[in-house]
XYZ file of C-alpha atoms in Angstrom:
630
model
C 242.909 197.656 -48.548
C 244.975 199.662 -50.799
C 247.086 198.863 -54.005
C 247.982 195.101 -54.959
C 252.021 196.763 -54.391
C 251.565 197.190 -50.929
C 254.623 196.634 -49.139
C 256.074 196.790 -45.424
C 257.656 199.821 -44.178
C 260.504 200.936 -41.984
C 263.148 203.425 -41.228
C 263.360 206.172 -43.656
C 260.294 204.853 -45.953
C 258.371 205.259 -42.526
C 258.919 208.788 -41.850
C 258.098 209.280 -45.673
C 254.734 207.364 -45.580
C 253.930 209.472 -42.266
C 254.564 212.573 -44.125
C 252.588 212.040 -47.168
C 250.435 210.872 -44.320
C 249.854 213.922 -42.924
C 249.786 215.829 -45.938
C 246.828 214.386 -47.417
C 245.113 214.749 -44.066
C 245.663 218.841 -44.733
C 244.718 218.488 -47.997
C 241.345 217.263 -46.724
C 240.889 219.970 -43.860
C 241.681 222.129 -46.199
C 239.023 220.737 -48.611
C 236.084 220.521 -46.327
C 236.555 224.217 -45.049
C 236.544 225.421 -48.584
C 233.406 223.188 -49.198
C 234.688 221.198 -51.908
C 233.203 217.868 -50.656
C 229.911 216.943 -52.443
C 226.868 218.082 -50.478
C 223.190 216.561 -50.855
C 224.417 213.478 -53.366
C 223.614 210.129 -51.699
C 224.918 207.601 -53.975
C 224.739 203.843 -52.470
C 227.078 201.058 -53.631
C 227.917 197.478 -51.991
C 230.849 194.968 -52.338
C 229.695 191.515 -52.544
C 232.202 189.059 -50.980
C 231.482 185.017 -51.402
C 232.806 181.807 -51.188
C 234.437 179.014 -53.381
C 233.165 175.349 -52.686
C 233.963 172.095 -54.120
C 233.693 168.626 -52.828
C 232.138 167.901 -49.778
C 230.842 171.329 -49.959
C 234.049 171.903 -48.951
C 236.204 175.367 -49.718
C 238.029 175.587 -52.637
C 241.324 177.419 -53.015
C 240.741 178.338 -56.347
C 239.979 182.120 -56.525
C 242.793 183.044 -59.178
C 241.351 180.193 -61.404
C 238.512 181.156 -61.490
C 239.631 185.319 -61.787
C 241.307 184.180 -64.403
C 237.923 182.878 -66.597
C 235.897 185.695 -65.144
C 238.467 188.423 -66.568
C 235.943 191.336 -64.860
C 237.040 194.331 -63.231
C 234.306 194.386 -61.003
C 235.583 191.223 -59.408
C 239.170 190.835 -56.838
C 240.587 188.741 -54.438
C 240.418 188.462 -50.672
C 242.885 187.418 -48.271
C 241.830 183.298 -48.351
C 242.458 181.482 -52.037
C 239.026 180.130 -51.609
C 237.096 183.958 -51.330
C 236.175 186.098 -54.023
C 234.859 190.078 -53.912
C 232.906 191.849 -56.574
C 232.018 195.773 -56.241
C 228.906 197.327 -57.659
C 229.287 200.248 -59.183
C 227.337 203.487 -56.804
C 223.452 204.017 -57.757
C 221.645 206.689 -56.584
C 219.271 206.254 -53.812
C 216.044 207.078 -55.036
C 213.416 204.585 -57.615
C 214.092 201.292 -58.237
C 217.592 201.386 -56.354
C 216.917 198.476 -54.370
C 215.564 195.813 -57.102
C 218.402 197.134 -59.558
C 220.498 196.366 -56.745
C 219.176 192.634 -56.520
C 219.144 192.416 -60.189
C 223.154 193.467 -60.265
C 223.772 191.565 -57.563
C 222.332 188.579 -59.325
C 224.315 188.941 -62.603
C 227.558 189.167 -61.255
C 226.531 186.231 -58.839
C 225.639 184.122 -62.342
C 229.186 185.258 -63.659
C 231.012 184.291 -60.725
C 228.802 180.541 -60.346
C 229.505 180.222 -64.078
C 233.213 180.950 -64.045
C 233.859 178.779 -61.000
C 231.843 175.520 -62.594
C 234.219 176.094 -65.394
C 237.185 175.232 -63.119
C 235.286 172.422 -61.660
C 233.701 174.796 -58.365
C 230.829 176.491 -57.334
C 229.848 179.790 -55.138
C 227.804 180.104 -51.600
C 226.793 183.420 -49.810
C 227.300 183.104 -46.164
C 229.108 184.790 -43.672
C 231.336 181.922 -42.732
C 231.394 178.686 -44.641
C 230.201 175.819 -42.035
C 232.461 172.954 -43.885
C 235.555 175.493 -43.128
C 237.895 173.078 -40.744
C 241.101 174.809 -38.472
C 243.393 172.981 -40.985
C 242.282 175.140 -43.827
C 244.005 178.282 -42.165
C 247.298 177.816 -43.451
C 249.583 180.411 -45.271
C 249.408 177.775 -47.879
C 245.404 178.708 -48.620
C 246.352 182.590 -48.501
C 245.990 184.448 -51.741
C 249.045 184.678 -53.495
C 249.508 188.047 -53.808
C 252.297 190.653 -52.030
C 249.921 192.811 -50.342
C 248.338 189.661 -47.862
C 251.622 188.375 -47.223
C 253.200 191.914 -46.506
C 249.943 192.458 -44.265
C 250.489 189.118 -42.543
C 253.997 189.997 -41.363
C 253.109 193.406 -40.348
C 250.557 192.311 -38.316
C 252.607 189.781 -36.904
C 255.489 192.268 -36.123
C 252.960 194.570 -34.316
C 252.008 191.511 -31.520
C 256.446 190.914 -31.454
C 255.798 187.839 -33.139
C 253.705 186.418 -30.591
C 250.563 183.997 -31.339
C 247.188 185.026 -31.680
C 244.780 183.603 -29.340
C 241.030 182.861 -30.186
C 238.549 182.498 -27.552
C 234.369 182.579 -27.949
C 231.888 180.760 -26.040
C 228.610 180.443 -27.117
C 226.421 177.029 -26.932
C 230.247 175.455 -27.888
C 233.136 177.140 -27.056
C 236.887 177.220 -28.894
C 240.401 178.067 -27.587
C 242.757 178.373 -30.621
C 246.368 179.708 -30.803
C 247.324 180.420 -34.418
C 250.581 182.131 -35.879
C 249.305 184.126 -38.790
C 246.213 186.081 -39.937
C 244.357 183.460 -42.153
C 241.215 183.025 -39.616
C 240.219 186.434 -41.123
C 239.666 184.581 -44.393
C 236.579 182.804 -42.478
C 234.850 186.218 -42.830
C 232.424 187.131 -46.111
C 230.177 190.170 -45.720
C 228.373 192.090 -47.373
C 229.573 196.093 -47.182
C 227.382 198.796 -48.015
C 228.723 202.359 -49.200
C 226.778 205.508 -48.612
C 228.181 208.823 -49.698
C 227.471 211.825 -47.218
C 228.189 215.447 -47.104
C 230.885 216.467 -44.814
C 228.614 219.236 -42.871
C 226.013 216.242 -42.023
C 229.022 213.614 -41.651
C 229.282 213.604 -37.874
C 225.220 213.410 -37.219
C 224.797 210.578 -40.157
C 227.956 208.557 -38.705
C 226.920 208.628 -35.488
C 223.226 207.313 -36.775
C 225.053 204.511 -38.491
C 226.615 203.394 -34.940
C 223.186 203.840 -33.331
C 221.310 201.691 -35.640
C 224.156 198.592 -36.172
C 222.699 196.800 -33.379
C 219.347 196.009 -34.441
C 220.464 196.048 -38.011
C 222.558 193.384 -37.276
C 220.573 190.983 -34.742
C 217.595 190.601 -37.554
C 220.660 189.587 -40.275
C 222.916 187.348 -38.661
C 224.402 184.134 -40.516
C 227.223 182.968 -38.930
C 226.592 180.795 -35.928
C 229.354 178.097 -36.829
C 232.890 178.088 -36.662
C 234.767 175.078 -37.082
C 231.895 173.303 -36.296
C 231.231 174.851 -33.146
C 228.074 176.557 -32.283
C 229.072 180.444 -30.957
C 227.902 183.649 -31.815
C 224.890 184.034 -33.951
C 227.162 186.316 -36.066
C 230.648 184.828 -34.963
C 232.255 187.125 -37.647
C 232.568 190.424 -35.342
C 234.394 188.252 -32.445
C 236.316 186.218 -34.959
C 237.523 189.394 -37.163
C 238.402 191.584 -34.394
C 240.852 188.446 -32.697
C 242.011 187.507 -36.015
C 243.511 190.827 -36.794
C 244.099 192.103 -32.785
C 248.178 193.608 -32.785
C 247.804 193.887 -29.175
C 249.368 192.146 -26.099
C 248.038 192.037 -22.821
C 249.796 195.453 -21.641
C 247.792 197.133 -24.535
C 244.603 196.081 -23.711
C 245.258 196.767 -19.690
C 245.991 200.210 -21.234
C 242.536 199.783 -23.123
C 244.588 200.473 -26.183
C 242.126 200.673 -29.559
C 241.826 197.307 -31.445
C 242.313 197.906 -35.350
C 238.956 196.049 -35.817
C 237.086 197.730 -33.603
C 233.037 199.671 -32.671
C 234.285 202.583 -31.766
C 235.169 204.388 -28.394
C 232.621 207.375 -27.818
C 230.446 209.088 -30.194
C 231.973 211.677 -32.609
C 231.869 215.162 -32.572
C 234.508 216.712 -35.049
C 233.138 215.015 -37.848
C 235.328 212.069 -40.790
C 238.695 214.237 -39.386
C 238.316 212.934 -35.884
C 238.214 209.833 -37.054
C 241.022 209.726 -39.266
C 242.982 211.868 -36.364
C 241.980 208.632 -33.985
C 243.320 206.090 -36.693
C 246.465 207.717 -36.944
C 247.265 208.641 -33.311
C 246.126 204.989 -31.976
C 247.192 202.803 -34.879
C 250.859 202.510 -36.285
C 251.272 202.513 -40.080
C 251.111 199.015 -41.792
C 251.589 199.031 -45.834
C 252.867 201.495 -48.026
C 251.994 201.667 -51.648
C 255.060 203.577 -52.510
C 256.232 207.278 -53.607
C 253.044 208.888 -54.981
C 252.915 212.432 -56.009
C 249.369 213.937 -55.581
C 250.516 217.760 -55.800
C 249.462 218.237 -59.646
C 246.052 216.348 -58.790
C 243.526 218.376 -58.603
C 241.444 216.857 -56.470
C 243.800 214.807 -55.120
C 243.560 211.281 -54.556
C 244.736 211.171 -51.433
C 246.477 207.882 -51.301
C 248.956 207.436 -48.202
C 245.295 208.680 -45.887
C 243.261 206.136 -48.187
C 245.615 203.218 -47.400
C 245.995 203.780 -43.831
C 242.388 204.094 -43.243
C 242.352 200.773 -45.048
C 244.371 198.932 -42.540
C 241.842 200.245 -39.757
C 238.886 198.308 -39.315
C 235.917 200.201 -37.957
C 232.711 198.035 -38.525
C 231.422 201.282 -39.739
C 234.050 202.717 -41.522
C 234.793 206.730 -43.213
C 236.071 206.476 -46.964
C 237.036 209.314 -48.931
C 236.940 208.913 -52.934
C 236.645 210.592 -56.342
C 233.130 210.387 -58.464
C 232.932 212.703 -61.896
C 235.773 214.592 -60.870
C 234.602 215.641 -57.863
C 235.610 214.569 -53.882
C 233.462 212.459 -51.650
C 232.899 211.171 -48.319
C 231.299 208.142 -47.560
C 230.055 205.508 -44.672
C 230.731 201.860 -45.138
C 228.673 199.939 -43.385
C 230.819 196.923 -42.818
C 229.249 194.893 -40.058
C 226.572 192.364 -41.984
C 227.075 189.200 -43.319
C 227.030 187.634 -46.600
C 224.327 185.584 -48.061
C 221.347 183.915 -47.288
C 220.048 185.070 -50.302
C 220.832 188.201 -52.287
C 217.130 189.197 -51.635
C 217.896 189.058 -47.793
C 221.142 191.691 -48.491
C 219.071 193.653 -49.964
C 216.401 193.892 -47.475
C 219.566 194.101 -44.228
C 220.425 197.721 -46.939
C 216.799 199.097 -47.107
C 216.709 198.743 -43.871
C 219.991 200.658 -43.103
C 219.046 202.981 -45.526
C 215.478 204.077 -44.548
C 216.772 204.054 -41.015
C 219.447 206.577 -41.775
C 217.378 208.706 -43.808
C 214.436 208.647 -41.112
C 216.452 209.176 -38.381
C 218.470 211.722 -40.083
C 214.971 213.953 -41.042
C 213.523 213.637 -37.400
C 216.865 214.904 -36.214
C 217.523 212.813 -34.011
C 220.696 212.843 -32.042
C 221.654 210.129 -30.772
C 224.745 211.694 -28.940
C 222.145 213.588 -26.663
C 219.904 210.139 -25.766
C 222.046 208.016 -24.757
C 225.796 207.071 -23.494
C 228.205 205.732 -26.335
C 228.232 202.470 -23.849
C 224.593 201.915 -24.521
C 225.055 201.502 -27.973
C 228.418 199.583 -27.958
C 227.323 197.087 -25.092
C 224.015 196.795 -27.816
C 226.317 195.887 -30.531
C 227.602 193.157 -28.545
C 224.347 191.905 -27.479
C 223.162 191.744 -30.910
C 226.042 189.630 -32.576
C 225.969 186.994 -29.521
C 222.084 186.599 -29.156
C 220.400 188.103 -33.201
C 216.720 188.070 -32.156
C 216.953 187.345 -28.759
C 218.910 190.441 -27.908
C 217.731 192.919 -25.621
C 218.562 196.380 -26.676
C 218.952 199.946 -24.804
C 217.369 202.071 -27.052
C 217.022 206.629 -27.707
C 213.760 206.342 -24.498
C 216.133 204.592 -22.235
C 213.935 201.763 -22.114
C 215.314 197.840 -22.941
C 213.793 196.489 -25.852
C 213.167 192.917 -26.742
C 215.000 193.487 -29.904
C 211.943 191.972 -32.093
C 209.679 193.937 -30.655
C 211.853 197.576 -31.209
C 211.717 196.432 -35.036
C 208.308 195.278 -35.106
C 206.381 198.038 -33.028
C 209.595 200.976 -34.199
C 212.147 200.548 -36.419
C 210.672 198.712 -39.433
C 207.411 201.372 -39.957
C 210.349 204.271 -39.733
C 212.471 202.512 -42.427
C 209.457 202.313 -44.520
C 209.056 206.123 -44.000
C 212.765 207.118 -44.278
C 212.399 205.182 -48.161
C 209.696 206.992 -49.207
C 211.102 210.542 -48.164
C 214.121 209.315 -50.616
C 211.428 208.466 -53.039
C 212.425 204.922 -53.707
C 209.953 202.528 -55.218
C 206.864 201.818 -53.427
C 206.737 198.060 -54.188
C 210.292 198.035 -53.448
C 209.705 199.604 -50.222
C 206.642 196.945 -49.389
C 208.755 194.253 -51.202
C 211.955 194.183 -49.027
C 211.333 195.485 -46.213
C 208.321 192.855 -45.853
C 211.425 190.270 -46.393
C 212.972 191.903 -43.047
C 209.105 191.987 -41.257
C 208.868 188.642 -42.458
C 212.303 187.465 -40.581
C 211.913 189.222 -37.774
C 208.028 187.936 -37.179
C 209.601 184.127 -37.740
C 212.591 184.562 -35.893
C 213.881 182.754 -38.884
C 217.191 184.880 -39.501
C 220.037 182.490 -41.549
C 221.870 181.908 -37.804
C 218.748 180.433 -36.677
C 218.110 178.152 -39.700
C 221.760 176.728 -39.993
C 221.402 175.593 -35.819
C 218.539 174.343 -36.465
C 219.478 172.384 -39.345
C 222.605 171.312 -37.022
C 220.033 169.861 -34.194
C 217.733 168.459 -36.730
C 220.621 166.512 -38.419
C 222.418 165.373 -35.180
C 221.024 161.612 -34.308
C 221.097 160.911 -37.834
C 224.921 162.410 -39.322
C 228.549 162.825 -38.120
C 229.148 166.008 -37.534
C 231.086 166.305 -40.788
C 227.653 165.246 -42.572
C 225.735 167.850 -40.880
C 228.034 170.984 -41.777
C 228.374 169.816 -45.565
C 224.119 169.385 -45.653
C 224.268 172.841 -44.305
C 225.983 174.267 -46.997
C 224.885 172.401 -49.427
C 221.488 173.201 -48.375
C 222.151 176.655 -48.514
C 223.651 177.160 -51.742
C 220.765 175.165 -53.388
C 218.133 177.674 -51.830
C 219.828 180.730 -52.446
C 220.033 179.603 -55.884
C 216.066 179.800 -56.205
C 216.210 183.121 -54.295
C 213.578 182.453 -51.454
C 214.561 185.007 -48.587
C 215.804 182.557 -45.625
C 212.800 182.877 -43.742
C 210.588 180.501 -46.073
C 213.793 178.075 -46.453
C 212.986 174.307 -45.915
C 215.326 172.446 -43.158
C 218.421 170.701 -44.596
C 218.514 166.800 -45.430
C 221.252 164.712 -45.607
C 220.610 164.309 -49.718
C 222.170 167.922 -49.189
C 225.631 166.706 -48.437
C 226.839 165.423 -51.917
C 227.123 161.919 -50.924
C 229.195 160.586 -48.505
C 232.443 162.507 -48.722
C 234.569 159.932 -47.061
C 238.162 160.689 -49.111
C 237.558 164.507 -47.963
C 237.104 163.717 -44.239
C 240.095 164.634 -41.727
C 240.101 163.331 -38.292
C 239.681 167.029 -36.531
C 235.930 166.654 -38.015
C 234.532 164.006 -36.051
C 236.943 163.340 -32.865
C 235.768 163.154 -29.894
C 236.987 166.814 -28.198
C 235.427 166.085 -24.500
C 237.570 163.618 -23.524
C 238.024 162.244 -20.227
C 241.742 162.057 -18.850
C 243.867 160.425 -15.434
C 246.885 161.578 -14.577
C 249.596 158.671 -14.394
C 249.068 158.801 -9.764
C 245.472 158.770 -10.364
C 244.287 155.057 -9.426
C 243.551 152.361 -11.795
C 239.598 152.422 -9.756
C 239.503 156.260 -11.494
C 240.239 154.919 -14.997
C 237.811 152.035 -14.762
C 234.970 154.347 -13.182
C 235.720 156.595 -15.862
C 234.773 153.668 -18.570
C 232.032 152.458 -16.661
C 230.115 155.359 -16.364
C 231.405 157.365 -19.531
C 230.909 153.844 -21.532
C 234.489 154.397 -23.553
C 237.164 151.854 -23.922
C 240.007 153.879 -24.257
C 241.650 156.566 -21.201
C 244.082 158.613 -22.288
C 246.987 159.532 -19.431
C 247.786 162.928 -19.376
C 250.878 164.880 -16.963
C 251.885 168.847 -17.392
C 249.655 168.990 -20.650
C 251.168 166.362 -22.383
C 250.267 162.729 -23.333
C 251.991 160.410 -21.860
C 249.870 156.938 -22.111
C 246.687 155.324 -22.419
C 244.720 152.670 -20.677
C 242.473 150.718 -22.085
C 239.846 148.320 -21.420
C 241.551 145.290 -22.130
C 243.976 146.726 -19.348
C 241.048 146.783 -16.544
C 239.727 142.881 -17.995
C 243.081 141.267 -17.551
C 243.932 143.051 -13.876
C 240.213 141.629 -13.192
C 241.198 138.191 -14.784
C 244.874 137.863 -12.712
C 243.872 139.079 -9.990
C 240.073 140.075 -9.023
C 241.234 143.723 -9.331
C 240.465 144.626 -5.576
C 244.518 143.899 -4.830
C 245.229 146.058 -7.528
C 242.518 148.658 -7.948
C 244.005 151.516 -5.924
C 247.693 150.765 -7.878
C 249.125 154.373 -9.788
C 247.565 154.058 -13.642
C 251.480 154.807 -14.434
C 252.014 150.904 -13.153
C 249.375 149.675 -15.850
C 249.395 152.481 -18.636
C 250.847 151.355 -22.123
C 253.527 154.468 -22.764
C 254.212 155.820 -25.921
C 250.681 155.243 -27.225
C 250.315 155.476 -31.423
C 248.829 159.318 -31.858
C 247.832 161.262 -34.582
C 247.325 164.953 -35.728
C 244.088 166.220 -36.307
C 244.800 166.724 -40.094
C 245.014 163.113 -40.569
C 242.933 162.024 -43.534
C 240.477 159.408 -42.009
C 241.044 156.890 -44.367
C 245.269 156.829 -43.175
C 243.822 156.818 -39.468
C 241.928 153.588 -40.166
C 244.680 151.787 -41.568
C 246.951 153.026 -39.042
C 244.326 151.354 -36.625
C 244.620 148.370 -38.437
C 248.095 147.918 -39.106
C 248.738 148.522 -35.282
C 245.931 146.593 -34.013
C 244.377 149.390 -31.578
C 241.418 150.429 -30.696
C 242.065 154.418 -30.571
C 244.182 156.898 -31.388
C 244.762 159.983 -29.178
C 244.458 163.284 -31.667
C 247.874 165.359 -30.978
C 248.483 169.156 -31.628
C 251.832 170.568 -30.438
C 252.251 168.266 -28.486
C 248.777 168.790 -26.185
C 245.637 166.160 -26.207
C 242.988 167.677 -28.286
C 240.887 164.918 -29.002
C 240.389 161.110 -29.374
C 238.938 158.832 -31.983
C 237.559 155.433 -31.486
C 236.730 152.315 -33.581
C 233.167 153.218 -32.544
C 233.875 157.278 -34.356
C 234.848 155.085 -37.895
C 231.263 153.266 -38.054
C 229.718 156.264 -40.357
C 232.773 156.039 -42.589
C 232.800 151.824 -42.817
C 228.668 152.466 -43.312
C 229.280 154.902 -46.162
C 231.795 152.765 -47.683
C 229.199 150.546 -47.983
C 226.653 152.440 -49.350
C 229.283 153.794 -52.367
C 229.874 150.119 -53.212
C 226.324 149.068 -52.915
C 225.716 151.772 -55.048
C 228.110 150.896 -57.816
């Protein structure tokens, strides 16, 4: 994203950013017609991002600790406190790329997992961390550094200040309104580089859209957001709302999103791109005055950071390798984790595509409408393997069977005309043949882990098994396909201390308004067998009725007299609420002290949930268990 400096800019500094701007965009027109950018090089390298856990499996804002034990280049921050990055340094694709890839990937994996234990935390790969609650996305858990900040408030004076809205619907579905750009920190991926010549850059990018789609419906691994069940790869809907600058007359005027696919397919090669970014999105960040005249070749720095504040899913970069310019594609789209075996198979996969693609010469441009393949990228982070794709013969594919029967034996093909590795070939792309075959992708292991768990753990229990789960299997690097279901021994132990209220209220709540009858509120206990109906008028709460109520109108007077009487006549007002941050622990003794039997979950003002006595029996059970155990 540019230099840790990175500041906000207005006014004069503006028209100076836009200049340098445009400068270094001549300076690379003016390099590609005079052939300066490497040809026939294909160097591949990958940025690694993960997570920080600690108790409960929960995440732990602790990247600058543990930064500060790793004391590694190869390693920097993220937007959230509780995500860490490392970058690889470029390999060239050909050999035994792929397993020195794992092996890499692996060492600076141990580094990180050793660093963090040494500040009392530990490391998962996945592309968003199950245990992650709404609470955690405060400015509080965002990385200390200028540069987020600065990018937080410039993002935020884009939308004029107004609040981001997140909506996705999948087998759950969440409404959110949140004020700054922390849900972004729910993202990890795993970003692969490939460096391209700038005569084959428009054919190769234009491959890269073509093939995201299947790509990324045999790799997804992040069904779960805030414990809700959504997209199998929830990242792309999540990332692209997180970071939207639009209002609702820009998107009437199908203005570009910053995180976006794409719009058509590309014809003027990385310049059209770059041309797009700049004439659709405003600049963010400047890194200050930089003089790139006496650099020879230059570094290009204003274009570089500006690009950075775009987010393509597959993205151009421009950079510098032995003293001489580059272009690359970054694929940007898949997720982190299960296992660093699995990350590598999701890149020989991208990679043999491109290169068998590429050699066929197909265009994709000519086969198909731009819509195809953007209504298939879609498809394929909502549904993984039970997409259905349009594909180059116009036909709809099952997506398993366009791998199976297609895509896999060309990857395997576009490998070996790059030379790589034989067994490597056979090794990981049998991980991906293996997946796909299952239907075991990470998504589909972490739901099923979800159902598995659900009539024996709170929902709180579940997610932490999940991840706990995980991070002990990737540890022994089985690809996710051969993983065994979580267990509850995969939680930690009953986290109790850790628990807030938003993780196991009741969110499907049945309301009255205060001139609904009392007959409606005592229906709704009868046949939704709860104790406890909140009163709700314009949005807000304004009183409860509870089941004690209904018994005494019964005792006094046989309720028939009264049953038809407004629930504003019989509703306590005022009732005790709560936030949905409360620590569990305070909400039982709040029960206690006040001698009810619920307490309505309040977020600005508006009813988002409810708990019960009946919601605290897990706790009071594993209260037990800890003392039992002592």
């Amino acid at each position: 994203m540019g230099r840790l400096d990175a500041r906000a800019v207005s006014g004069e500094e503006l028209r100076r950013f836009e200049k340098r701007l445009f400068t270094d965009l001549g300076k690379l027109s003016a390099m590609i017609g005079e052939g300066r950018i490497e040809e026939g090089v294909y160097r591949v390298g990958v940025e690694q991002e993960m997570f920080l856990i600690g108790e409960g499996n929960r995440p732990a804002p602790m990247a600058m600790e543990v930064l500060k034990e790793l004391d590694d280049p190869s390693f920097t921050t993220e937007i959230a406190r509780f995500n860490l990055e490392a970058n690889l340094e470029p390999m060239m694709m050909s050999g035994d790329l792929l397993s020195r890839t794992e092996k890499r990937l692996e060492e600076v994996m141990s580094a990180a997992a050793e660093a963090a234990r040494r500040v009392g935390v530990d490391v998962c790969l996945t592309g968003i961390l199950p245990t992650l609650r709404l609470s955690d996305m405060t400015l509080d858990n965002m990385t200390p550094l200028a540069r987020y900040h600065v990018l937080n408030e410039a993002l935020s004076r884009l939308r004029g200040h107004q609040p981001y809205h997140l909506h996705m619907a999948g087998a759950d579905e969440i409404h959110s309104t949140h004020d700054n750009v922390m849900p972004e920190g729910c993202n990890a991926s795993f970003q692969i580089h490939l460096q391209v010549g700038a005569s084959e850059f428009t054919r190769l990018y234009n491959l890269a859209q073509l093939v995201t789609a299947p790509i990324l419906a045999c790799s997804p691994n992040s069904p779960l957001l805030f414990g809700r069940r959504l997209w199998r790869e929830t990242r792309i809907g999540l990332f692209q709302q997180s970071l939207d600058t639009r209002g609702a007359r820009a998107t009437e005027r199908q203005r570009a999103a910053r995180g976006a696919f794409g719009r058509d397919w590309v014809s003027g090669g990385v310049l059209e791109i770059l041309r797009e970014n700049i004439t659709h999105h405003s600049v963010l960040l400047d890194a200050g005055e930089e003089d790139d005249a006496d650099t020879d070749p230059p570094r290009l720095s204003a274009l570089q950071l500006h690009n950075g504040t775009v987010w393509r899913w597959n993205r151009p970069c421009y950079g510098i390798t032995d003293g001489k310019p580059h272009l690359r594609i970054e694929s940007r789209y898949l997720p982190s984790g299960p296992t660093i075996p699995d990350e590598v198979a999701n890149m020989a996969l991208w990679l043999g595509l491109m290169s068998a693609l590429s050699g066929d010469g197909v265009e994709p441009h000519e086969a198909m409408p731009f819509a195809d393949v953007s209504e298939n990228f879609l498809a394929a982070s909502r549904l993984g393997l039970k997409a259905e794709l349009t594909w180059l013969d116009g036909k709809h594919w099952p997506v398993r069977d366009l791998l199976i029967e297609d895509l896999l034996p060309r990857a395997r093909e576009g490998l070996e005309r790059k030379q790589v590795d034989a067994r490597d070939i056979d090794h990981y792309i049998g991980i991906v043949e293996e997946r796909v075959r299952t239907g075991r992708s990470g998504a589909r292991w972490m739901l099923e882990g979800y159902e598995s768990l659900r009539p024996h753990a709170s929902l709180s229990e579940r997610l932490s098994a999940i991840t706990g789960a995980a991070r002990r299997q990737q540890g022994a690097g089985v690809p996710v396909a051969r993983w065994e279901p979580p267990t509850l021994s995969d939680s930690g132990g009953w986290k109790h201390h850790y628990l807030r209220v938003e993780q196991f209220m009741t969110r499907d709540i049945l309301t009255v308004h205060p001139d609904e009858s009392v007959r409606r509120a005592a229906i709704l206990m009868d046949w939704g067998r709860i104790r406890h109906v909140p009163v709700e008028e314009d949005e807000k709460l304004v009183g409860i009725v509870s089941y004690r109520t209904i018994i005494k109108l019964v005792a006094e007077s046989g309720l028939d007299e009264d049953e038809f009487l407004p629930v504003r006549e019989v509703m306590k007002t005022d009732p005790i609420s709560i936030p949905p941050s409360t620590p569990s622990m305070a909400a039982i003794r709040l029960m206690n002290e006040k001698g009810v039997g619920s307490l309505p979950v309040v977020e600005d003002g508006r009813l988002v949930g409810i708990v019960t006595e009946h919601d605290f029996t897990m706790i009071a059970r594993g209260l037990l268990e800890e003392k039992l155990a002592r």
